Tab-separated table of C-alpha atoms and ligand atoms in Angstrom:
chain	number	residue	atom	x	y	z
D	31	UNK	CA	15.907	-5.951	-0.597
D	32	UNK	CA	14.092	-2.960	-0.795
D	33	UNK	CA	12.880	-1.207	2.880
D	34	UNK	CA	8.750	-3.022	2.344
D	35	UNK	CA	10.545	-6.687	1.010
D	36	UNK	CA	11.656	-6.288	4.889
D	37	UNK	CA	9.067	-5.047	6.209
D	38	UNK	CA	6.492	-8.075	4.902
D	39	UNK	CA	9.522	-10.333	5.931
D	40	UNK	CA	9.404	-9.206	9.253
D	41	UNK	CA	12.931	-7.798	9.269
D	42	UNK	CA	11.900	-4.485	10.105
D	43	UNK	CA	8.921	-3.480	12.506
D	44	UNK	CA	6.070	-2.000	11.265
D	45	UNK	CA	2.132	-2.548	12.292
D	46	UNK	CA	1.182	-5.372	10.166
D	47	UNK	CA	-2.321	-4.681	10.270
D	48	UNK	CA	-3.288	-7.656	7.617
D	49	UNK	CA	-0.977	-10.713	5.573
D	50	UNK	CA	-1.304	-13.230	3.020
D	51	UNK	CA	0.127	-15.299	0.851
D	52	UNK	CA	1.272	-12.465	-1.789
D	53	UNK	CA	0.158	-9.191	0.014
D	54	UNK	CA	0.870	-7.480	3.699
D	55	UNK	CA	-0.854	-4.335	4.690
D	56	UNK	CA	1.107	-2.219	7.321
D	57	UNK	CA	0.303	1.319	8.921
D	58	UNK	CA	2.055	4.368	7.043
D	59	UNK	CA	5.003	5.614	9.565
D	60	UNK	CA	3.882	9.006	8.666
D	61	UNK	CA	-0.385	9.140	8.597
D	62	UNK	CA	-1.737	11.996	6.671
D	63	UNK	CA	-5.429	10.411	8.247
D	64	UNK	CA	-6.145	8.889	10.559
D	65	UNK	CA	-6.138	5.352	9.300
D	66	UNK	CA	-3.036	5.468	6.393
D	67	UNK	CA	-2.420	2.132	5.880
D	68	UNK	CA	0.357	0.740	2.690
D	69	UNK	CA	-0.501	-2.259	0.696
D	70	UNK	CA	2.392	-3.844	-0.780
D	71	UNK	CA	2.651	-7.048	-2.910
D	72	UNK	CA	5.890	-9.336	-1.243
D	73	UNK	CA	7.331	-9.582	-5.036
D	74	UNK	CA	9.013	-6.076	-5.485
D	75	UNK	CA	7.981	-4.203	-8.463
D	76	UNK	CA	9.471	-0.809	-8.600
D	77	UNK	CA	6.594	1.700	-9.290
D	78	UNK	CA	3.181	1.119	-11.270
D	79	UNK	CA	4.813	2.194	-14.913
D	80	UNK	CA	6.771	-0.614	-14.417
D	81	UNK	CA	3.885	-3.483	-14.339
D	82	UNK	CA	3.491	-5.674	-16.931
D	83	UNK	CA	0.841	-7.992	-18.366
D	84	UNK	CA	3.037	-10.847	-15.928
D	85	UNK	CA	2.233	-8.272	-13.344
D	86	UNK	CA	-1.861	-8.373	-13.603
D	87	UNK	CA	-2.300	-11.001	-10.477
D	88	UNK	CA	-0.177	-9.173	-8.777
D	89	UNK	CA	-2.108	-5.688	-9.391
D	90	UNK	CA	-5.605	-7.392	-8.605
D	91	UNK	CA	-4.030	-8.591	-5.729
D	92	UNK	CA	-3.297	-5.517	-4.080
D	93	UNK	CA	-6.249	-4.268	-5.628
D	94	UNK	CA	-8.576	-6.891	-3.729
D	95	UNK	CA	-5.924	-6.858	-0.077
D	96	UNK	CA	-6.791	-2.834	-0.036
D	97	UNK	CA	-10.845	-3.695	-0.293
D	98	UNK	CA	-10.690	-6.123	2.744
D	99	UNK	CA	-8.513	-3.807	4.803
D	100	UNK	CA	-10.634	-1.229	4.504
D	101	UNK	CA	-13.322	-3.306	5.330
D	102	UNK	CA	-11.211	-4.553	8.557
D	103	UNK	CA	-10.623	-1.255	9.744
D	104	UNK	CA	-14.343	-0.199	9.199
D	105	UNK	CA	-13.935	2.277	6.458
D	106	UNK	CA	-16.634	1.036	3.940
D	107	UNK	CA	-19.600	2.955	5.228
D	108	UNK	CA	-18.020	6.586	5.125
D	109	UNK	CA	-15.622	5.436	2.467
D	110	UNK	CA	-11.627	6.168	1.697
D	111	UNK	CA	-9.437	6.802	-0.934
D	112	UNK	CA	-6.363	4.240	-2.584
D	113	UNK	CA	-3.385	6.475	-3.906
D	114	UNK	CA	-0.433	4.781	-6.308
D	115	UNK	CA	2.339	7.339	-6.277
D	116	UNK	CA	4.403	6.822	-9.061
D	117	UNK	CA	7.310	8.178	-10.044
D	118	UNK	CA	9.114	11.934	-9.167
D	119	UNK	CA	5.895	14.264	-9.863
D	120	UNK	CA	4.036	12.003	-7.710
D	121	UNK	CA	6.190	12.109	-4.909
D	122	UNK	CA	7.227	8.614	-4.835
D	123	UNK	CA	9.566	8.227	-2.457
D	124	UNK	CA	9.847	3.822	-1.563
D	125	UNK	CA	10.406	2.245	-5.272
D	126	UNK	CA	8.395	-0.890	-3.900
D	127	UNK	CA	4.765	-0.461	-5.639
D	128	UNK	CA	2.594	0.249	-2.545
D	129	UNK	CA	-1.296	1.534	-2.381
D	130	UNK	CA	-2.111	4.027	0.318
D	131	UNK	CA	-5.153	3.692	2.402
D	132	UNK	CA	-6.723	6.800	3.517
D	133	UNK	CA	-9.700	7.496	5.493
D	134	UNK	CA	-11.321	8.258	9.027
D	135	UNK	CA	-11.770	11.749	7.557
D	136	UNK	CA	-13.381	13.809	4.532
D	137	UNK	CA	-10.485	14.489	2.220
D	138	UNK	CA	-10.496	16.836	-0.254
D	139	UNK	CA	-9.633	17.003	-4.613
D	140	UNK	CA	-8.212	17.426	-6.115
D	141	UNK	CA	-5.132	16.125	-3.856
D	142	UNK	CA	-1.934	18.915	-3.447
W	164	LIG	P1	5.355	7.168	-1.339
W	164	LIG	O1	5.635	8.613	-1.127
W	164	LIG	O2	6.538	6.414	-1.919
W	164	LIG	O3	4.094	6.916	-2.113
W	164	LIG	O4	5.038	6.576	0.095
W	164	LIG	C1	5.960	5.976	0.931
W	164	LIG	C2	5.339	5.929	2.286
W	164	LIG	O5	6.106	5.070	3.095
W	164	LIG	C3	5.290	7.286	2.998
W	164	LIG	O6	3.949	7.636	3.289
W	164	LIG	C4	6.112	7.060	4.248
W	164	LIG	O7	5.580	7.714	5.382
W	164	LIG	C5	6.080	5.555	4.399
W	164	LIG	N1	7.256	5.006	5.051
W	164	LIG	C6	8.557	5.310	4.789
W	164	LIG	N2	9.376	4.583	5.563
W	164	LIG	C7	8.573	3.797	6.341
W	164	LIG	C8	8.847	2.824	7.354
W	164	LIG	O8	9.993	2.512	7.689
W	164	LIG	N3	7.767	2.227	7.923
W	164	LIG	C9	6.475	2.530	7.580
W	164	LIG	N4	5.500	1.880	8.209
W	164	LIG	N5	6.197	3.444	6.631
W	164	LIG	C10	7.227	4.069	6.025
Protein backbone atom coordinates (compact mmCIF):
# COMPACT_ATOMS: atom_id res chain seq x y z
CA UNK A 1 0.00 0.00 0.00
CA UNK A 2 1.37 3.13 -0.77
CA UNK A 3 1.90 5.84 2.45
CA UNK A 4 -1.96 7.94 1.27
CA UNK A 5 -3.81 4.12 0.59
CA UNK A 6 -3.04 4.26 4.57
CA UNK A 7 -3.61 7.29 5.27
CA UNK A 8 -7.50 7.30 3.72
CA UNK A 9 -7.62 3.80 5.49
CA UNK A 10 -6.95 5.22 8.63
CA UNK A 11 -3.75 3.26 9.22
CA UNK A 12 -1.71 6.17 9.58
CA UNK A 13 -2.76 9.58 11.28
CA UNK A 14 -3.16 12.44 9.40
CA UNK A 15 -5.95 15.43 9.68
CA UNK A 16 -8.69 14.12 7.64
CA UNK A 17 -10.18 17.30 7.01
CA UNK A 18 -13.01 15.80 4.45
CA UNK A 19 -14.04 11.79 3.13
CA UNK A 20 -16.13 10.07 0.76
CA UNK A 21 -16.86 7.30 -0.92
CA UNK A 22 -13.76 7.52 -3.50
CA UNK A 23 -11.85 10.66 -2.20
CA UNK A 24 -10.24 11.83 1.41
CA UNK A 25 -8.75 15.22 1.81
CA UNK A 26 -6.03 15.43 4.60
CA UNK A 27 -3.71 18.44 5.74
CA UNK A 28 -0.12 18.46 4.01
CA UNK A 29 2.48 17.36 6.95
CA UNK A 30 4.62 20.04 5.59
CA UNK A 31 2.24 23.47 4.69
CA UNK A 32 3.87 25.80 2.33
CA UNK A 33 0.34 28.11 3.28
CA UNK A 34 -1.43 28.26 5.51
CA UNK A 35 -4.22 25.94 4.55
CA UNK A 36 -2.17 22.98 2.30
CA UNK A 37 -4.49 20.45 2.17
CA UNK A 38 -3.83 16.81 -0.30
CA UNK A 39 -6.65 15.35 -2.19
CA UNK A 40 -6.17 11.85 -2.95
CA UNK A 41 -8.50 9.35 -4.74
CA UNK A 42 -8.56 5.80 -2.31
CA UNK A 43 -7.72 3.76 -5.72
CA UNK A 44 -3.87 4.38 -6.10
CA UNK A 45 -2.80 5.68 -9.36
CA UNK A 46 0.83 6.45 -9.46
CA UNK A 47 1.22 10.04 -10.89
CA UNK A 48 -1.14 12.00 -13.44
CA UNK A 49 0.87 10.60 -16.77
CA UNK A 50 -0.29 7.52 -15.69
CA UNK A 51 -4.30 8.15 -15.95
CA UNK A 52 -6.17 6.66 -18.40
CA UNK A 53 -9.52 7.12 -20.14
CA UNK A 54 -10.68 4.22 -17.11
CA UNK A 55 -9.20 6.87 -14.94
CA UNK A 56 -11.65 9.99 -15.97
CA UNK A 57 -14.20 9.44 -12.80
CA UNK A 58 -11.57 9.17 -10.87
CA UNK A 59 -9.84 12.59 -12.11
CA UNK A 60 -13.30 14.52 -11.88
CA UNK A 61 -13.51 13.16 -8.67
CA UNK A 62 -10.67 14.70 -7.15
CA UNK A 63 -11.30 17.44 -9.33
CA UNK A 64 -14.89 18.13 -7.73
CA UNK A 65 -13.50 16.79 -3.64
CA UNK A 66 -10.75 19.82 -4.08
CA UNK A 67 -13.80 22.47 -5.05
CA UNK A 68 -15.84 21.55 -1.86
CA UNK A 69 -12.80 21.59 0.40
CA UNK A 70 -11.93 24.70 -0.50
CA UNK A 71 -15.23 25.78 -0.06
CA UNK A 72 -15.17 24.04 3.60
CA UNK A 73 -12.22 25.73 4.63
CA UNK A 74 -13.51 29.17 3.29
CA UNK A 75 -11.12 29.73 0.50
CA UNK A 76 -13.57 30.63 -2.39
CA UNK A 77 -13.81 34.35 -1.85
CA UNK A 78 -9.94 35.19 -1.92
CA UNK A 79 -9.33 32.10 -3.97
CA UNK A 80 -6.37 29.22 -4.01
CA UNK A 81 -4.44 27.33 -6.21
CA UNK A 82 -4.64 23.08 -7.03
CA UNK A 83 -1.02 21.77 -7.92
CA UNK A 84 -0.54 17.97 -9.57
CA UNK A 85 3.15 17.28 -9.19
CA UNK A 86 4.08 14.79 -11.48
CA UNK A 87 6.92 13.09 -11.98
CA UNK A 88 10.98 14.02 -11.06
CA UNK A 89 11.02 17.78 -12.54
CA UNK A 90 7.99 18.36 -10.62
CA UNK A 91 9.19 17.29 -7.48
CA UNK A 92 6.96 14.45 -6.93
CA UNK A 93 7.88 12.86 -4.13
CA UNK A 94 4.43 10.26 -2.86
CA UNK A 95 3.68 8.16 -6.26
CA UNK A 96 -0.11 8.20 -5.07
CA UNK A 97 -1.79 10.96 -7.51
CA UNK A 98 -2.64 13.71 -4.95
CA UNK A 99 -3.88 17.56 -5.64
CA UNK A 100 -2.48 20.19 -3.35
CA UNK A 101 -4.63 22.81 -1.88
CA UNK A 102 -3.09 26.08 -1.33
CA UNK A 103 -4.37 29.23 -0.02
CA UNK A 104 -4.88 31.67 3.06
CA UNK A 105 -2.24 33.75 1.27
CA UNK A 106 -1.35 35.61 -2.16
CA UNK A 107 1.01 33.26 -3.91
CA UNK A 108 3.04 34.13 -6.51
CA UNK A 109 3.90 32.67 -10.62
CA UNK A 110 5.15 31.49 -11.85
CA UNK A 111 5.78 28.76 -8.94
CA UNK A 112 9.89 27.94 -8.14
P1 LIG B 1 4.51 15.79 -3.77
O1 LIG B 1 5.83 16.46 -3.62
O2 LIG B 1 4.62 14.31 -4.05
O3 LIG B 1 3.61 16.49 -4.75
O4 LIG B 1 3.77 15.99 -2.38
C1 LIG B 1 3.78 15.08 -1.34
C2 LIG B 1 3.31 15.82 -0.13
O5 LIG B 1 3.02 14.88 0.87
C3 LIG B 1 4.34 16.79 0.45
O6 LIG B 1 3.83 18.11 0.45
C4 LIG B 1 4.57 16.26 1.85
O7 LIG B 1 4.73 17.29 2.81
C5 LIG B 1 3.33 15.44 2.11
N1 LIG B 1 3.54 14.33 3.02
C6 LIG B 1 4.55 13.42 2.99
N2 LIG B 1 4.40 12.51 3.96
C7 LIG B 1 3.26 12.84 4.62
C8 LIG B 1 2.57 12.27 5.74
O8 LIG B 1 2.97 11.25 6.32
N3 LIG B 1 1.43 12.89 6.14
C9 LIG B 1 0.94 14.01 5.53
N4 LIG B 1 -0.19 14.53 6.00
N5 LIG B 1 1.57 14.57 4.48
C10 LIG B 1 2.71 14.00 4.03
Amino acid sequence: MTLFEKIAARQVPADIVFEDEHTVAFRDLHAVAPTHVLVVPRRALPKLSDATEADAELLGRCLLTASKVAAQLGLDEAGYRVVINTGADAGQTVFHLHLHILGGRALTWPPG
